[in-house]
Structure formats: structure tokens, C-alpha cells
XYZ file of C-alpha atoms in Angstrom:
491
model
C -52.909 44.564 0.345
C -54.084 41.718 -1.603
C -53.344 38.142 -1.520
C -51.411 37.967 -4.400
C -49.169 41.099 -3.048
C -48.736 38.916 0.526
C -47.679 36.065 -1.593
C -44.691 38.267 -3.552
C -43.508 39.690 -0.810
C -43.183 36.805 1.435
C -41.601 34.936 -1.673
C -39.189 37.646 -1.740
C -38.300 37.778 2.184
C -37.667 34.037 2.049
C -35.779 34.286 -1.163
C -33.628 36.762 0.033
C -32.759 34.961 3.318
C -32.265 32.137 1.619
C -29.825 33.166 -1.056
C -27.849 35.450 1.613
C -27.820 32.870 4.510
C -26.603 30.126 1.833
C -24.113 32.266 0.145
C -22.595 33.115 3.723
C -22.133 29.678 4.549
C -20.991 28.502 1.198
C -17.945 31.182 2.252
C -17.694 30.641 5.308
C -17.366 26.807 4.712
C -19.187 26.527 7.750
C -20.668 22.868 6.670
C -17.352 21.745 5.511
C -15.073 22.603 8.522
C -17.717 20.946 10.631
C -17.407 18.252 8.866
C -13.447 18.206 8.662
C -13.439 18.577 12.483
C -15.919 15.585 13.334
C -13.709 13.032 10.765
C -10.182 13.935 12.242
C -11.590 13.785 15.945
C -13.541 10.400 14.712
C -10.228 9.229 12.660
C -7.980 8.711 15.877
C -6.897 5.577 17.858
C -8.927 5.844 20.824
C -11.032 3.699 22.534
C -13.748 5.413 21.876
C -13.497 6.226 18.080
C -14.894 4.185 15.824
C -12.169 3.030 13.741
C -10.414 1.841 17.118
C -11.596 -1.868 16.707
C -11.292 -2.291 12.816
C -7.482 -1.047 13.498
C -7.573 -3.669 16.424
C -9.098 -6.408 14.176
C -8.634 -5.724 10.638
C -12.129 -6.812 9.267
C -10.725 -7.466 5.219
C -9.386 -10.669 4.406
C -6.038 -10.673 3.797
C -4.537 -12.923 1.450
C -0.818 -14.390 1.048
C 0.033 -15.294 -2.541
C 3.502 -16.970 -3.111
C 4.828 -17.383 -6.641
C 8.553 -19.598 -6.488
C 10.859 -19.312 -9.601
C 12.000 -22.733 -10.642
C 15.500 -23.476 -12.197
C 15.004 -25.529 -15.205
C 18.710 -25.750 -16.029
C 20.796 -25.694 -13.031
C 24.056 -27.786 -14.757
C 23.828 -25.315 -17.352
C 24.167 -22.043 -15.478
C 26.829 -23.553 -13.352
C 28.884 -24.654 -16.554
C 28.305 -20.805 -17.564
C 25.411 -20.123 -19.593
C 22.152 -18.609 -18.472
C 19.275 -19.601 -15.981
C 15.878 -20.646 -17.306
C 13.277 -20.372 -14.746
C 9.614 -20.809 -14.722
C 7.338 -19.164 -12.010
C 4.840 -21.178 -9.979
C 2.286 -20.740 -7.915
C 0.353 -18.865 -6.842
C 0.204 -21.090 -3.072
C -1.951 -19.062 -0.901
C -2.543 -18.686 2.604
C -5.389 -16.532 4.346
C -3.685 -13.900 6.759
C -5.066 -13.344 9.857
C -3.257 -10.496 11.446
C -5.134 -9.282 15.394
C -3.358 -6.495 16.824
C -2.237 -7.686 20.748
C -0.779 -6.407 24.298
C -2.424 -2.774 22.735
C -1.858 -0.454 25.483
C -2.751 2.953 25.465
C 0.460 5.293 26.725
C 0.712 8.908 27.333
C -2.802 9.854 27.891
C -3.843 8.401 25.186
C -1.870 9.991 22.931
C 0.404 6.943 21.871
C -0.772 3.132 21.727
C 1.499 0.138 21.954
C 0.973 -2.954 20.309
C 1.892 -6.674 18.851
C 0.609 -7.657 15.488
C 1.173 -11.493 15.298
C 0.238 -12.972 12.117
C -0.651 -16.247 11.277
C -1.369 -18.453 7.654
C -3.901 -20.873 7.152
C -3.592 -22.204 3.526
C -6.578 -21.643 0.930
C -6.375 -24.472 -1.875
C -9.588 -22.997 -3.365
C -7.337 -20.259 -4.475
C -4.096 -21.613 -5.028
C -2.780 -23.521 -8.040
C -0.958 -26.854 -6.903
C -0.404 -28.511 -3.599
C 2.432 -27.020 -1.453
C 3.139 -30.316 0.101
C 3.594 -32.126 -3.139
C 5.178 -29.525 -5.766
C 8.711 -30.592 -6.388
C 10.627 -26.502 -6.239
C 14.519 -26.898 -8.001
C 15.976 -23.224 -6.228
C 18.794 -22.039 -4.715
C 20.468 -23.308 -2.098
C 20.660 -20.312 0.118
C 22.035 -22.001 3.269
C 24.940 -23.268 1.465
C 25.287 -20.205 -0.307
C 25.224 -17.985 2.933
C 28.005 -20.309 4.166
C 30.040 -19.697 1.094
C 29.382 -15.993 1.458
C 30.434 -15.679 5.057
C 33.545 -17.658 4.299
C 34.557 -15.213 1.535
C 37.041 -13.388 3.868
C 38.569 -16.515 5.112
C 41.409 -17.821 3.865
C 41.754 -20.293 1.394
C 43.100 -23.275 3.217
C 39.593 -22.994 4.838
C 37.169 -22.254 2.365
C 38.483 -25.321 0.382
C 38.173 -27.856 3.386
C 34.650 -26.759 3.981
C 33.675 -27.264 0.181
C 35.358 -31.057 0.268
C 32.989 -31.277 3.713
C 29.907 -29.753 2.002
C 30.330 -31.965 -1.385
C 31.064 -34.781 1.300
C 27.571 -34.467 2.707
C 25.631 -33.924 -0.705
C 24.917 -30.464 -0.330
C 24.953 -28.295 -4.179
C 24.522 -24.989 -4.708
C 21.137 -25.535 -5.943
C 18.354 -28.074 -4.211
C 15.479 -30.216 -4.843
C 12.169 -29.784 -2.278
C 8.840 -29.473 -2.132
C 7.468 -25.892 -1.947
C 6.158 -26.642 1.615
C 10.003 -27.182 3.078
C 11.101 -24.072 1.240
C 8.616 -21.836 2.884
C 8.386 -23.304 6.071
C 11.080 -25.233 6.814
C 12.779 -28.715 6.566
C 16.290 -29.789 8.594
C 18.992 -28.432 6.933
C 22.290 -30.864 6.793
C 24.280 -28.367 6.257
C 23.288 -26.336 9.459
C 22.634 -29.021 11.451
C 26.719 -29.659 11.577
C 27.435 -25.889 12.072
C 24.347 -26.507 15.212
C 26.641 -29.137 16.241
C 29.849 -26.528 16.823
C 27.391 -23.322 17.235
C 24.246 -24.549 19.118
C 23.014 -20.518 18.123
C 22.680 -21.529 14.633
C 19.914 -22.565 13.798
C 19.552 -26.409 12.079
C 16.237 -25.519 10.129
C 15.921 -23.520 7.633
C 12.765 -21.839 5.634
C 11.892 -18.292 4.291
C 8.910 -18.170 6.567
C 10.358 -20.697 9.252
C 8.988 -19.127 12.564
C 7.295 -16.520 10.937
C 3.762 -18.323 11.575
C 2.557 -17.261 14.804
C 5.181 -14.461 15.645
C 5.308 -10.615 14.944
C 7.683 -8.251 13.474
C 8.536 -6.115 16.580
C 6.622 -3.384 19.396
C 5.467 -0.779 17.604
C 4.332 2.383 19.323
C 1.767 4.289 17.308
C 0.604 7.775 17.306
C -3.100 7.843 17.513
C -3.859 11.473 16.702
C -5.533 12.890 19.465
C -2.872 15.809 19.491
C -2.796 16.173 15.589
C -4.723 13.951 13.025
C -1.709 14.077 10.818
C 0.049 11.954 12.826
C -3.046 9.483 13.055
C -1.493 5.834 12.934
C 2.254 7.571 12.394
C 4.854 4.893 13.909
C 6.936 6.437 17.007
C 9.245 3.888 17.832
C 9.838 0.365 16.743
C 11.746 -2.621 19.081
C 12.063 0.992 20.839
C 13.772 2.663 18.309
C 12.636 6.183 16.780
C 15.619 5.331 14.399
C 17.462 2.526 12.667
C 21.752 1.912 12.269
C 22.211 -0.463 10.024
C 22.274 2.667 6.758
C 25.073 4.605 6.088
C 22.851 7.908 6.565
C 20.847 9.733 9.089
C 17.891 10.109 6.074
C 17.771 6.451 4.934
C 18.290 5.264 9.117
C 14.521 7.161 9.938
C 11.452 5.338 10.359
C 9.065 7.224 8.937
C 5.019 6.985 8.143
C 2.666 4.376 8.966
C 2.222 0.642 9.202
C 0.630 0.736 6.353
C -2.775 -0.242 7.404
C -4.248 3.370 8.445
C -4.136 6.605 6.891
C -4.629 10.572 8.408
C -7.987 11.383 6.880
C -8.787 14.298 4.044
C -5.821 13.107 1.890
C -4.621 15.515 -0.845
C -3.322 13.880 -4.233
C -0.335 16.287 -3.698
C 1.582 14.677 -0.576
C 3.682 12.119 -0.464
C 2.713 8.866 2.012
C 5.508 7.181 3.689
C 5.273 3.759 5.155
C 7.702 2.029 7.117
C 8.016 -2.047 6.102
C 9.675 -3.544 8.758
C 10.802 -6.786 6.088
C 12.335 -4.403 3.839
C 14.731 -2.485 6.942
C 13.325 0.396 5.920
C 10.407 3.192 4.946
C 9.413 3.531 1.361
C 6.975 6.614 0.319
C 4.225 6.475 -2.267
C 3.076 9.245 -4.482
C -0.447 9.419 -5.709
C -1.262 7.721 -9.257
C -4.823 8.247 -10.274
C -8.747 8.283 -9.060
C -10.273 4.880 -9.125
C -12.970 3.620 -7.744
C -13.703 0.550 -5.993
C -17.125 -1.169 -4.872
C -18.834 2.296 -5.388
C -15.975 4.136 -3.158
C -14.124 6.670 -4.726
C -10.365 6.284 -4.163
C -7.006 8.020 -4.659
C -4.440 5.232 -5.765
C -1.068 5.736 -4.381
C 2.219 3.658 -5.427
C 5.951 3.448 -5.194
C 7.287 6.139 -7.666
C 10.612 5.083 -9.841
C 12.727 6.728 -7.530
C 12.269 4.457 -4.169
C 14.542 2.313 -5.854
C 16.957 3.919 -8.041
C 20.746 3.701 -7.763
C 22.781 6.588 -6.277
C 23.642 7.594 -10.013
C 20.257 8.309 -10.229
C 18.762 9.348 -7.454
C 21.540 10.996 -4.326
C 19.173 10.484 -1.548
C 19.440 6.740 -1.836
C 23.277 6.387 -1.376
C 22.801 5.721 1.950
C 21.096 2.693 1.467
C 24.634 1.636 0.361
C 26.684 -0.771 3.022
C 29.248 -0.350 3.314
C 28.995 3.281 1.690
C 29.442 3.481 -1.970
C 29.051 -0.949 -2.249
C 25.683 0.448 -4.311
C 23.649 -1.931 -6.509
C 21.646 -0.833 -9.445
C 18.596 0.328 -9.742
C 15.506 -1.409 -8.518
C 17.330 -3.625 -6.022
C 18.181 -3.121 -2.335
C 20.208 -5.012 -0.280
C 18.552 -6.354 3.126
C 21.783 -8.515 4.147
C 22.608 -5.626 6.815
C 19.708 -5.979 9.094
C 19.208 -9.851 7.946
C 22.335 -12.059 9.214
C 23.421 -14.621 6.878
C 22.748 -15.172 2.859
C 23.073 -11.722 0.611
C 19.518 -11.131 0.480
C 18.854 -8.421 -2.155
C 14.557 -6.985 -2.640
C 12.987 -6.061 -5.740
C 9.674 -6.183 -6.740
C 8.450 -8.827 -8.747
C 10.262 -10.103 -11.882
C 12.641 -7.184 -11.271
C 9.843 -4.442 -12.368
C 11.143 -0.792 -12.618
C 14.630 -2.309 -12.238
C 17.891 -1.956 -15.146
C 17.525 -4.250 -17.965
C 20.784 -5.939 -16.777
C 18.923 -7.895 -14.083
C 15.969 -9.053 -16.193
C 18.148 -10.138 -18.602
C 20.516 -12.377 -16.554
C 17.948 -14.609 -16.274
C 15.223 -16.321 -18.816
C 11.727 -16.429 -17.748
C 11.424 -12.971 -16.088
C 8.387 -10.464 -17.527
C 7.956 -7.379 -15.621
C 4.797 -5.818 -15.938
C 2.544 -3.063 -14.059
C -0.782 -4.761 -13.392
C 0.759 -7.988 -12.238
C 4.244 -6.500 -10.544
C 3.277 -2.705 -8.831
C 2.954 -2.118 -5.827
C -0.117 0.048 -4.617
C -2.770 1.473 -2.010
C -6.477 2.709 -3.217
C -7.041 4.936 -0.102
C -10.402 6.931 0.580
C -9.352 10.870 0.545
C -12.088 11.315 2.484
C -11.762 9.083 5.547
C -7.961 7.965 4.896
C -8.883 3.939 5.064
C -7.398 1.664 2.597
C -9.988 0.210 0.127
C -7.962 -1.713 -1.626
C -4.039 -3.061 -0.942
C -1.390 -4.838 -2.688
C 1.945 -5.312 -1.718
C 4.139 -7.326 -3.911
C 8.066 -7.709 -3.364
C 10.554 -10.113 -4.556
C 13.610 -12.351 -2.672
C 16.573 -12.445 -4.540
C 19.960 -13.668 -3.958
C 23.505 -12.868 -4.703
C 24.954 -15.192 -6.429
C 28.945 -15.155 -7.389
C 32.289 -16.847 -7.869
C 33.974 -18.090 -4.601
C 37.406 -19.005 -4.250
C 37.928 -23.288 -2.811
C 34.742 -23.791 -4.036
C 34.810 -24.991 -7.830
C 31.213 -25.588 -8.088
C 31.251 -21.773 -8.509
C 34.141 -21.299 -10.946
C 31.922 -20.012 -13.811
C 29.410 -17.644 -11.720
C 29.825 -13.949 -12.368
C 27.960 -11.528 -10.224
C 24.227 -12.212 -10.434
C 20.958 -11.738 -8.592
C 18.925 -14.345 -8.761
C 15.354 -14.481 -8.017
C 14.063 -16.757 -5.630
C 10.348 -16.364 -5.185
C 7.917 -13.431 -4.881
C 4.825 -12.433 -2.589
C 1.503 -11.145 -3.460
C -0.058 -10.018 -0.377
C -3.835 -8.372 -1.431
C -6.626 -7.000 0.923
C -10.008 -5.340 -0.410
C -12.730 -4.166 1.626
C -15.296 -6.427 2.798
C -18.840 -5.853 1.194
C -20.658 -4.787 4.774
C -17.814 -2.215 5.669
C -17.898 -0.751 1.859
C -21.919 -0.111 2.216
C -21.290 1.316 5.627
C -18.697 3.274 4.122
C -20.832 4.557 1.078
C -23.471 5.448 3.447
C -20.748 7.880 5.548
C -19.352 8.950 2.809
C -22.921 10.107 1.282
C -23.799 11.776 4.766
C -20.441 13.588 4.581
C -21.724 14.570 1.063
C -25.169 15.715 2.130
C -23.830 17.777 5.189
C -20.877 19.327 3.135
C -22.872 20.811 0.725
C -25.941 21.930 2.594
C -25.157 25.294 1.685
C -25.114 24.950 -1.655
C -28.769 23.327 -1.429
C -29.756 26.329 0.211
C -28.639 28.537 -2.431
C -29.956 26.351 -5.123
C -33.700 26.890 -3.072
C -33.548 30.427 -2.570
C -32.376 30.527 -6.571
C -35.475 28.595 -7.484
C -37.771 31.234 -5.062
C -36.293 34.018 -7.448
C -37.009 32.061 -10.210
C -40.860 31.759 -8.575
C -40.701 35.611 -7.424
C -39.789 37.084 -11.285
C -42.871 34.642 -12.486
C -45.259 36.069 -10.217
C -44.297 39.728 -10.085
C -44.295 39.885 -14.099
C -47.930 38.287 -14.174
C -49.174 40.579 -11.268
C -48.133 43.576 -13.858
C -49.615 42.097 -16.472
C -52.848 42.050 -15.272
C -52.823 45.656 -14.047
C -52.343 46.808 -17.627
C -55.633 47.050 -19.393
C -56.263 47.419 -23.165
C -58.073 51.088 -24.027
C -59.923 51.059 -27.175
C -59.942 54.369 -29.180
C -62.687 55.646 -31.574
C -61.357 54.316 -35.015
C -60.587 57.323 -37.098
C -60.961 57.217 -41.198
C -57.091 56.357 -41.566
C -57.757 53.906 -39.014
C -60.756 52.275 -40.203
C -58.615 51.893 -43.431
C -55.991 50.244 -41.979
C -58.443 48.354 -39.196
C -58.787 49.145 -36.022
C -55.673 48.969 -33.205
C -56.041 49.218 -29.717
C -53.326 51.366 -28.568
């Protein structure tokens, strides 16, 4: 046997093997289950995993981004006409948000923890001084006393509005942005703290918010099934809420928000339970985007979260008492938040009826400024990118004894809304790209296998077609008359 035979043959063998062994495993998914295995036993809140001390102490700054409404023509609206307001901001504060007390529970199968968050304020990125900006909004502690006297009688309600114009207080107020978010003594509530000491005399929409947490929250940490990876179990030990009028709309459902099961399909739903809303939300995937080189599936709130009972059944039980429903994109929060009527949107009323963007000048909804959204890596499950936006509104109607409101009909007006962003850090995105290529590498293995033993056939049909060639000699016949007329051939 000759060299050149050795050489075909062997190509062959190994071409063969090749192509059969790579085929197999390219069926098989051999690679890819491997893979899928070592991710959802990586992906889980142990100790020992890897992802256990990002989820511990989220490494991407988080950023706080307030935006206040501000009433240009407060005698107007009360005389009847319609509010003019003019958003400012943003004022934002860096979030810093270490998970605490984290206990591990069942072996290991459930984790408690605290997740205390505090603000520091960044004036690099914010657009006037919170401590200085003069804010015109509405009064919401007078209005929550106006609403909670509604079912008094009248005698009542008109002494307390001779008491409240007696002490200054309007339905709308003048102070800086600072007081409004974080608190200033109230008038007002400091004489109701004088006959109920459990009232509270200060008021601000983040007053003792800095520094404190929004419940325990029990996680799931997927050792038993990385589906439930991050999945909340009970909150203020709770598996379910009371405040809803249904057993659907009372269940806390999905994450925190901040981790994800891994190998994410654009097909399911996500469901997140937001503790400041009273309730869970899902999102529903959106498109592929990519961000810092990481491919991503974005997921947002679909137009159903937040449509009225009309429109969508499943959300009458979001209605307190039953059938007291509000339109669509708005929720009332008073339930599980004593005091003023608190109603949520998102910002500038997006995906909500025209009737509330028009009640009001100086509201433009829009999707890139106003949705809600999560870029999430199918792959591992981590958010990428985050922003949560959501909107305070108040109810704001007539009132019997108090004149001030003679000419209000039924309105929610906005207050202020939140921006609250997060984006992966540039060292975690290049240590995700490199996992994320290694998962890439691994996965398809097989394939490279099959491409090699395609590229030995390739080789083997070269060699085995010259090796014929050269075995076939030319034979030269004695030119005959015809031929020598026509030339010689060699046949």
C-alpha cells in the first residue's frame, strides 16, 4: 500500500468519525443540556453560587430620578377651569440598596432577607437644587383630611374647614422640592398629633423611607427547581395579600424584580411583585436589543396590567370596594396606603384613557420617556438594563363644608413621577460577554465537529479524484489515413 493510499484511508476513518460522532451529539444535544444543567445549578441563591453576592450587593448603580408637576394656575382650577402644570426635575439621588439579616431557611432552599435602601443626592445629574426649587402642588395632607371626613356629617366637616382656613392651610401649597419629598412639619397634622399622638405631624412622600425597607421577604433560591430561582414566598409573612376584592389580584406572585430564572423564552410571561404598588404586575416580552455587546430580550408592562374591568375582567378585583373601578391606566393604592386617595399610573398618564390626560394641561405621554421595562439576558436571566417609572396621583373632588372645593369635579391629579434606572456596570458586562461566549463555544462544539469532519470530506474527494487521475494513462494508437487527415487523437 502506498503512501498516498495510507493517507486516503486514514482521511476517510477520521472523516467518518468525525461527521458521525458530531452529528450524534448535535442530536443528542449533549453540549447544550450540559450546558443548561451547569447555568440553572450556577443560577441559584446559595452561598456557594456565584450570583449569591451580586444578589447580596447589587454591583449596578442605581439611580433615583424625581420629576414634580408644578401648578401654574391654582386660583384658576379652583374657580373651575383647568390645571396648567409644568414638570420639573429631574432631582436625583444614587440608590444604594444591600440586601441584610439574609438567612438561609429550609436547607437552603428558601433565603430571608431585608433590603434597606438609602439616597444620597447626585447634583451632577440633576437639574436644579432640591433645597432651593420653590414646588406649587397639592396639598395632600389637607386633602386626605377632607377625604376621611367625607362620611361625616356636615356640622363637622364645616367646623374643621373654618379651623383649617383659620390656620392658613389651602388645598394647594407652596415648598421647596426638598420638604415635599422628605418632609417638613405639617400644621395641619401637628393639631390632629395633638388629639391623636399616632398621627404623624410630618409629612413627605419619601418621609422615613431613607434608611428603611419595604418588608421580610422570603425568597426561593432554586435549589429544588431553577424556575423558582429568586420567586418571592412570603412577604411581612404573607404568601397572600387582603386588601383586593379577589383571590387572583390578592397573590403575590414573581420576583423582586432584581433576578430572573435563567434560559428565558420570549414566549412566557414574567411577573413581579412591587411591594409600592400593593400588588404584582407581569411583563410580556417586547423585542431583542442589545446592550454593551449583551444580547437581551426586553420585557415590559403590556396594555392590559392596567386596563379597566370593561376591558380587561381579570382586573375587577383590583376594584375596592368591588365594582368602585377607575379607568384604564390608573389603580388605586388608598387600600393598603391609609390616608389621601392615592391613585398610580405611569408617567404623564401613558397607556391610560384620554380623559385623564386631558383634565390637565402640560401632560405628554410618550414610550421612550414613560414605559416601563427590563432588558434581561435569555441566557443567564440577569437584568442588563432596568427602568421602572410610575406616577403619584391624587383624587381630587368636591367636598361638602368645604367651599374651597365647590367647583372640583372628579379628577386625578398628578403629583410627581419616578424614574428609577440601573444598567450594568462595564466590569460585570465584559465578564458577562466572556460567559456568555464560553456558553457559545461549548454549546456548539458539535457543530464544529461536523463542520471538521465536512472539510476532511471535502480533503478526501480531492485526493481520491487525483489518485485516479494519475492511474489513467494516455495510449497512443498508430494514426491511420482517416486519422492522419483529421490529425492524430489519442484515444
Amino acid at each position: 500500500m502506498t503512501r498516498r493510499s495510507c493517507v486516503i484511508y486514514a482521511t476517510g476513518i477520521v472523516c467518518a468519525h468525525l461527521l458521525i460522532v458530531g452529528i450524534a451529539l448535535v442530536v443528542a444535544q449533549v453540549f447544550q443540556t450540559m450546558i443548561h444543567n451547569r447555568l440553572k445549578k450556577e443560577l441559584t441563591l446559595t452561598e456557594a453560587s456565584r450570583v449569591f453576592e451580586s444578589w447580596k450587593n447589587p454591583p449596578p448603580p442605581v439611580y433615583m430620578e424625581y420629576y414634580f408637576f408644578n401648578v401654574t394656575n391654582p386660583e384658576v382650577f379652583l374657580a373651575g377651569g383647568k390645571a396648567v402644570v409644568t414638570q420639573i426635575g429631574p432631582y436625583t439621588y444614587r440608590e444604594y440598596r444591600p440586601r441584610e439579616n439574609v438567612t438561609f431557611l429550609e436547607n437552603g432552599t428558601k433565603v430571608y432577607a431585608l433590603n434597606p435602601k438609602s439616597f444620597v443626592f447626585v447634583p451632577e445629574k440633576s437639574r436644579g437644587n432640591p433645597e432651593v426649587d420653590i414646588l406649587r402642588t397639592v396639598n395632600i395632607p389637607a386633602v386626605a383630611v377632607m377625604s376621611e371626613l367625607n362620611s361625616y356629617s356636615f356640622l363637622l366637616r364645616t367646623f374643621v374647614s373654618i379651623y383649617m382656613k383659620s390656620l392658613g392651610v389651602e388645598i394647594f401649597m407652596t415648598r421647596t422640592v426638598h420638604e415635599v419629598l422628605w418632609g417638613f412639619k405639617d400644621p395641619l397634622l401637628t393639631k390632629i398629633h395633638s388629639i391623636r399622638p399616632e398621627v404623624d405631624e410630618m409629612f413627605g412622600l419619601m418621609w422615613k423611607k431613607n434608611g428603611t425597607h419595604e418588608g421580610e421577604f422570603v425568597f426561593l433560591t432554586g435549589e429544588r427547581d431553577y424556575m423558582e430561582y429568586g420567586r418571592i414566598d412570603t412577604w411581612n409573612g404573607l404568601t397572600e395579600m387582603s386588601w383586593w376584592s379577589s383571590n387572583q389580584s390578592n397573590m403575590i406572585n414573581g420576583t423582586d424584580g432584581s433576578v430572573f430564572h435563567p434560559l428565558l423564552s420570549r414566549k412566557e410571561l414574567l411577573y413581579i411583585f412591587a411591594a409600592d404598588l400593593c400588588r404584582s404586575i407581569h411583563l410580556g416580552y417586547v423585542e431583542d436589543v442589545d446592550v454593551k455587546g449583551i444580547p437581551a430580550y426586553r420585557f415590559a408592562p403590556p396594555h392590559d396590567v392596567l386596563q379597566s374591568p370593561e376591558e380587561n375582567p381579570t382586573n375587577a378585583g383590583f376594584c375596592v370596594p368591588a365594582g368602585d373601578c377607575l379607568g384604564t391606566g390608573v389603580l388605586k393604592v388608598s387600600v393598603c396606603r391609609e390616608g389621601a386617595p392615592i391613585v398610580v399610573s405611569f408617567p404623564h398618564f401613558y397607556q391610560a384613557d384620554d380623559k385623564y390626560i386631558n383634565a390637565v394641561d402640560g401632560l405628554h405621554p410618550n414610550k421612550e420617556e414613560h414605559e416601563t421595562y427590563l432588558d434581561l439576558n435569555p441566557t443567564t436571566g440577569v437584568p442588563i438594563r432596568a427602568c421602572k417609572r410610575a406616577q403619584l396621583n391624587i383624587i381630587l373632588n368636591r367636598v361638602q363644608g368645604f367651599p374651597k372645593t365647590k367647583h372640583l369635579n372628579e379628577i386625578i391629579f398628578p403629583i410627581m413621577f419616578v424614574n428609577e434606572t440601573a444598567t450594568i456596570d462595564d466590569d460585570s458586562a465584559a465578564q458577562m460577554r466572556t460567559l456568555l461566549l464560553i456558553v457559545t463555544l461549548v454549546s456548539n462544539f458539535p457543530l464544529l465537529i461536523v463542520g471538521m469532519g465536512a472539510i476532511l470530506l471535502i480533503v478526501l474527494v480531492v485526493l481520491v479524484c487525483r489518485s485516479r487521475q494519475k492511474k489513467v494513462r494516455p495510449v497512443l494508437y498508430p494514426c491511420t489515413y482517416y486519422q492522419e487527415t483529421l490529425n492524430c487523437f489519442f484515444l
